[in-house]
């Protein structure tokens, strides 16, 4: 019976270490990250961390993967739980889910910190690219549904407009978590909604 339970226990321990590493990165950043920080956050020894993740880079990659999947799941849920027959409400829910709520937003702060590795690591670059593509796909669906039902009158192809919306989110989000006093979360939301109204021809957004 002990052998049957081991994979589950190992999976749980790995997940706990990934979670702890995410907290440590959010608090200290990537540059100063040490095995000790992760061990302290997880409440285990440094040896335990190294047992499951002999290479720190592998653990950081798992943190990035988990952050991407969690963020995408939250965005999909926001879209799915909005009024099914109201394309404007669904697009607005999607827009609301894409920006940091505060300058200290832990999810966005972690993602931006991890994305910095993309220029030096194919694995991190792949995750960043995947996140962007899947967010574009979400927006493309929302825009196409709105256009098909006559609620939106799109200024360009849904796919092109989706690229622009995700890029705006990324740019505004970076300024928010970077504590740009000229671009607070509320102001960023107003700006991206105004853009969305302009490109969809939908004043009800």
mmCIF file of C-alpha atoms in Angstrom:
data_model
loop_
_atom_site.group_PDB
_atom_site.id
_atom_site.type_symbol
_atom_site.label_atom_id
_atom_site.label_comp_id
_atom_site.label_asym_id
_atom_site.label_seq_id
_atom_site.Cartn_x
_atom_site.Cartn_y
_atom_site.Cartn_z
ATOM 1 C CA UNK A 1 0.000 0.000 0.000
ATOM 2 C CA UNK A 2 2.893 2.365 0.744
ATOM 3 C CA UNK A 3 4.172 2.112 -2.829
ATOM 4 C CA UNK A 4 0.719 2.964 -4.235
ATOM 5 C CA UNK A 5 0.596 6.180 -2.223
ATOM 6 C CA UNK A 6 4.117 7.345 -3.021
ATOM 7 C CA UNK A 7 3.450 8.949 -6.471
ATOM 8 C CA UNK A 8 0.578 10.950 -5.003
ATOM 9 C CA UNK A 9 2.743 12.085 -2.091
ATOM 10 C CA UNK A 10 5.567 13.028 -4.423
ATOM 11 C CA UNK A 11 3.171 14.981 -6.626
ATOM 12 C CA UNK A 12 1.822 16.827 -3.599
ATOM 13 C CA UNK A 13 5.343 17.630 -2.395
ATOM 14 C CA UNK A 14 6.345 18.912 -5.812
ATOM 15 C CA UNK A 15 3.230 21.069 -5.973
ATOM 16 C CA UNK A 16 3.989 22.459 -2.504
ATOM 17 C CA UNK A 17 7.528 23.336 -3.579
ATOM 18 C CA UNK A 18 6.292 25.015 -6.772
ATOM 19 C CA UNK A 19 3.839 27.061 -4.712
ATOM 20 C CA UNK A 20 6.548 28.009 -2.213
ATOM 21 C CA UNK A 21 8.944 28.947 -5.010
ATOM 22 C CA UNK A 22 6.275 31.172 -6.526
ATOM 23 C CA UNK A 23 5.863 33.000 -3.227
ATOM 24 C CA UNK A 24 9.620 33.354 -2.841
ATOM 25 C CA UNK A 25 9.987 34.761 -6.359
ATOM 26 C CA UNK A 26 7.155 37.220 -5.763
ATOM 27 C CA UNK A 27 8.855 38.426 -2.570
ATOM 28 C CA UNK A 28 12.517 38.455 -3.625
ATOM 29 C CA UNK A 29 12.496 38.444 -7.423
ATOM 30 C CA UNK A 30 14.380 36.022 -9.627
ATOM 31 C CA UNK A 31 17.829 37.541 -9.365
ATOM 32 C CA UNK A 32 18.184 37.007 -5.642
ATOM 33 C CA UNK A 33 16.348 33.705 -5.423
ATOM 34 C CA UNK A 34 18.079 31.046 -3.302
ATOM 35 C CA UNK A 35 17.248 27.440 -2.453
ATOM 36 C CA UNK A 36 17.069 28.565 1.180
ATOM 37 C CA UNK A 37 14.260 31.012 0.375
ATOM 38 C CA UNK A 38 12.197 28.247 -1.196
ATOM 39 C CA UNK A 39 12.915 25.831 1.637
ATOM 40 C CA UNK A 40 11.897 28.445 4.200
ATOM 41 C CA UNK A 41 8.679 29.248 2.319
ATOM 42 C CA UNK A 42 7.823 25.537 2.086
ATOM 43 C CA UNK A 43 8.858 24.742 5.658
ATOM 44 C CA UNK A 44 11.301 22.034 4.556
ATOM 45 C CA UNK A 45 15.049 21.548 4.426
ATOM 46 C CA UNK A 46 17.187 22.720 1.536
ATOM 47 C CA UNK A 47 18.008 19.072 0.921
ATOM 48 C CA UNK A 48 14.319 18.316 0.372
ATOM 49 C CA UNK A 49 14.097 21.016 -2.278
ATOM 50 C CA UNK A 50 17.184 19.661 -4.041
ATOM 51 C CA UNK A 51 15.870 16.087 -3.842
ATOM 52 C CA UNK A 52 12.841 16.957 -5.946
ATOM 53 C CA UNK A 53 14.461 19.703 -8.027
ATOM 54 C CA UNK A 54 18.247 19.251 -8.305
ATOM 55 C CA UNK A 55 18.285 22.166 -10.763
ATOM 56 C CA UNK A 56 16.752 25.439 -9.584
ATOM 57 C CA UNK A 57 15.964 26.369 -13.190
ATOM 58 C CA UNK A 58 13.674 23.345 -13.496
ATOM 59 C CA UNK A 59 11.700 24.460 -10.452
ATOM 60 C CA UNK A 60 11.426 28.028 -11.741
ATOM 61 C CA UNK A 61 10.131 26.679 -15.062
ATOM 62 C CA UNK A 62 7.459 24.715 -13.199
ATOM 63 C CA UNK A 63 6.463 27.885 -11.353
ATOM 64 C CA UNK A 64 6.114 29.674 -14.691
ATOM 65 C CA UNK A 65 4.050 26.836 -16.157
ATOM 66 C CA UNK A 66 1.730 26.809 -13.163
ATOM 67 C CA UNK A 67 1.329 30.594 -13.209
ATOM 68 C CA UNK A 68 0.433 30.546 -16.907
ATOM 69 C CA UNK A 69 -2.107 27.742 -16.531
ATOM 70 C CA UNK A 70 -3.694 29.303 -13.455
ATOM 71 C CA UNK A 71 -3.997 32.708 -15.091
ATOM 72 C CA UNK A 72 -5.533 31.266 -18.254
ATOM 73 C CA UNK A 73 -7.997 29.197 -16.236
ATOM 74 C CA UNK A 74 -9.135 32.280 -14.332
ATOM 75 C CA UNK A 75 -9.630 34.183 -17.589
ATOM 76 C CA UNK A 76 -11.585 31.338 -19.157
ATOM 77 C CA UNK A 77 -13.768 31.115 -16.053
ATOM 78 C CA UNK A 78 -14.451 34.870 -16.150
ATOM 79 C CA UNK A 79 -15.604 34.529 -19.751
ATOM 80 C CA UNK A 80 -17.645 31.368 -19.170
ATOM 81 C CA UNK A 81 -19.501 32.686 -16.123
ATOM 82 C CA UNK A 82 -20.568 35.957 -17.764
ATOM 83 C CA UNK A 83 -24.037 36.103 -19.319
ATOM 84 C CA UNK A 84 -23.961 33.504 -22.107
ATOM 85 C CA UNK A 85 -26.319 35.399 -24.417
ATOM 86 C CA UNK A 86 -24.603 38.766 -24.009
ATOM 87 C CA UNK A 87 -21.397 39.085 -26.078
ATOM 88 C CA UNK A 88 -20.713 42.556 -24.657
ATOM 89 C CA UNK A 89 -20.900 41.300 -21.070
ATOM 90 C CA UNK A 90 -18.616 38.392 -21.921
ATOM 91 C CA UNK A 91 -16.039 40.624 -23.604
ATOM 92 C CA UNK A 92 -16.136 43.030 -20.684
ATOM 93 C CA UNK A 93 -15.581 40.151 -18.243
ATOM 94 C CA UNK A 94 -12.606 39.066 -20.315
ATOM 95 C CA UNK A 95 -11.211 42.594 -20.326
ATOM 96 C CA UNK A 96 -11.681 42.903 -16.560
ATOM 97 C CA UNK A 97 -9.814 39.628 -15.973
ATOM 98 C CA UNK A 98 -6.689 40.722 -17.838
ATOM 99 C CA UNK A 99 -5.405 43.640 -15.783
ATOM 100 C CA UNK A 100 -3.832 43.723 -12.295
ATOM 101 C CA UNK A 101 -6.221 44.858 -9.557
ATOM 102 C CA UNK A 102 -3.439 46.620 -7.664
ATOM 103 C CA UNK A 103 0.232 47.527 -8.022
ATOM 104 C CA UNK A 104 0.990 44.542 -5.770
ATOM 105 C CA UNK A 105 -1.100 42.018 -7.718
ATOM 106 C CA UNK A 106 0.697 38.709 -6.990
ATOM 107 C CA UNK A 107 -0.317 36.858 -10.161
ATOM 108 C CA UNK A 108 0.672 39.561 -12.608
ATOM 109 C CA UNK A 109 3.788 40.426 -10.638
ATOM 110 C CA UNK A 110 4.904 36.800 -10.774
ATOM 111 C CA UNK A 111 4.150 36.448 -14.490
ATOM 112 C CA UNK A 112 6.048 39.596 -15.424
ATOM 113 C CA UNK A 113 8.992 38.502 -13.305
ATOM 114 C CA UNK A 114 9.066 35.066 -14.928
ATOM 115 C CA UNK A 115 8.620 36.413 -18.459
ATOM 116 C CA UNK A 116 11.987 38.133 -18.024
ATOM 117 C CA UNK A 117 13.597 34.709 -18.464
ATOM 118 C CA UNK A 118 12.174 34.298 -21.948
ATOM 119 C CA UNK A 119 15.141 35.978 -23.623
ATOM 120 C CA UNK A 120 17.563 33.488 -22.087
ATOM 121 C CA UNK A 121 15.540 30.296 -21.881
ATOM 122 C CA UNK A 122 13.647 28.446 -24.643
ATOM 123 C CA UNK A 123 11.352 26.882 -22.039
ATOM 124 C CA UNK A 124 10.308 30.227 -20.597
ATOM 125 C CA UNK A 125 10.015 31.722 -24.092
ATOM 126 C CA UNK A 126 7.670 28.895 -25.077
ATOM 127 C CA UNK A 127 5.460 29.515 -22.041
ATOM 128 C CA UNK A 128 5.298 33.247 -22.706
ATOM 129 C CA UNK A 129 4.444 32.623 -26.368
ATOM 130 C CA UNK A 130 1.802 30.059 -25.424
ATOM 131 C CA UNK A 131 0.161 32.423 -22.951
ATOM 132 C CA UNK A 132 -0.055 35.183 -25.546
ATOM 133 C CA UNK A 133 -1.460 32.862 -28.221
ATOM 134 C CA UNK A 134 -4.095 31.392 -25.932
ATOM 135 C CA UNK A 135 -5.185 34.831 -24.706
ATOM 136 C CA UNK A 136 -5.475 35.950 -28.336
ATOM 137 C CA UNK A 137 -7.625 32.867 -29.006
ATOM 138 C CA UNK A 138 -9.934 33.772 -26.125
ATOM 139 C CA UNK A 139 -10.411 37.294 -27.414
ATOM 140 C CA UNK A 140 -10.821 36.107 -31.007
ATOM 141 C CA UNK A 141 -13.689 33.849 -29.942
ATOM 142 C CA UNK A 142 -15.354 36.633 -27.946
ATOM 143 C CA UNK A 143 -15.079 39.076 -30.841
ATOM 144 C CA UNK A 144 -16.240 36.584 -33.478
ATOM 145 C CA UNK A 145 -19.311 35.656 -31.438
ATOM 146 C CA UNK A 146 -20.160 39.324 -30.974
ATOM 147 C CA UNK A 147 -19.766 39.994 -34.691
ATOM 148 C CA UNK A 148 -21.793 36.914 -35.686
ATOM 149 C CA UNK A 149 -24.702 37.997 -33.489
ATOM 150 C CA UNK A 150 -24.627 41.571 -34.797
ATOM 151 C CA UNK A 151 -23.632 43.092 -31.447
ATOM 152 C CA UNK A 152 -20.169 44.089 -32.679
ATOM 153 C CA UNK A 153 -19.166 45.809 -35.881
ATOM 154 C CA UNK A 154 -15.459 45.040 -35.969
ATOM 155 C CA UNK A 155 -12.966 47.590 -37.281
ATOM 156 C CA UNK A 156 -10.585 44.812 -38.414
ATOM 157 C CA UNK A 157 -10.396 41.027 -38.268
ATOM 158 C CA UNK A 158 -11.202 39.494 -34.892
ATOM 159 C CA UNK A 159 -7.764 37.903 -34.817
ATOM 160 C CA UNK A 160 -5.942 41.203 -35.394
ATOM 161 C CA UNK A 161 -8.054 43.053 -32.845
ATOM 162 C CA UNK A 162 -7.435 40.275 -30.330
ATOM 163 C CA UNK A 163 -3.685 40.760 -30.729
ATOM 164 C CA UNK A 164 -4.086 44.450 -30.001
ATOM 165 C CA UNK A 165 -6.193 43.899 -26.889
ATOM 166 C CA UNK A 166 -3.734 41.426 -25.388
ATOM 167 C CA UNK A 167 -0.811 43.737 -26.169
ATOM 168 C CA UNK A 168 -2.622 46.655 -24.511
ATOM 169 C CA UNK A 169 -3.273 44.536 -21.432
ATOM 170 C CA UNK A 170 0.353 43.513 -21.237
ATOM 171 C CA UNK A 171 1.580 47.080 -21.603
ATOM 172 C CA UNK A 172 -0.847 48.588 -19.114
ATOM 173 C CA UNK A 173 -0.313 45.724 -16.688
ATOM 174 C CA UNK A 174 3.446 46.210 -16.718
ATOM 175 C CA UNK A 175 3.043 49.903 -15.894
ATOM 176 C CA UNK A 176 0.636 49.090 -13.060
ATOM 177 C CA UNK A 177 2.899 46.547 -11.341
ATOM 178 C CA UNK A 178 5.850 48.895 -11.950
ATOM 179 C CA UNK A 179 4.062 51.497 -9.805
ATOM 180 C CA UNK A 180 3.578 54.062 -12.563
ATOM 181 C CA UNK A 181 1.516 56.673 -10.724
ATOM 182 C CA UNK A 182 0.175 57.994 -14.032
ATOM 183 C CA UNK A 183 -1.552 54.696 -14.857
ATOM 184 C CA UNK A 184 -3.599 53.326 -11.987
ATOM 185 C CA UNK A 185 -5.663 50.139 -12.464
ATOM 186 C CA UNK A 186 -8.942 52.048 -12.815
ATOM 187 C CA UNK A 187 -7.510 54.367 -15.439
ATOM 188 C CA UNK A 188 -6.051 51.437 -17.382
ATOM 189 C CA UNK A 189 -9.454 49.718 -17.390
ATOM 190 C CA UNK A 190 -11.154 52.865 -18.677
ATOM 191 C CA UNK A 191 -8.592 53.184 -21.471
ATOM 192 C CA UNK A 192 -8.816 49.594 -22.638
ATOM 193 C CA UNK A 193 -12.626 49.667 -22.508
ATOM 194 C CA UNK A 194 -12.636 52.850 -24.590
ATOM 195 C CA UNK A 195 -10.406 51.125 -27.134
ATOM 196 C CA UNK A 196 -12.636 48.046 -27.146
ATOM 197 C CA UNK A 197 -15.733 50.209 -27.743
ATOM 198 C CA UNK A 198 -13.992 51.945 -30.638
ATOM 199 C CA UNK A 199 -12.916 48.747 -32.407
ATOM 200 C CA UNK A 200 -16.152 46.839 -31.831
ATOM 201 C CA UNK A 201 -18.592 49.690 -32.414
ATOM 202 C CA UNK A 202 -20.361 48.608 -29.219
ATOM 203 C CA UNK A 203 -21.221 51.484 -26.889
ATOM 204 C CA UNK A 204 -22.623 49.021 -24.358
ATOM 205 C CA UNK A 205 -19.213 47.684 -23.350
#
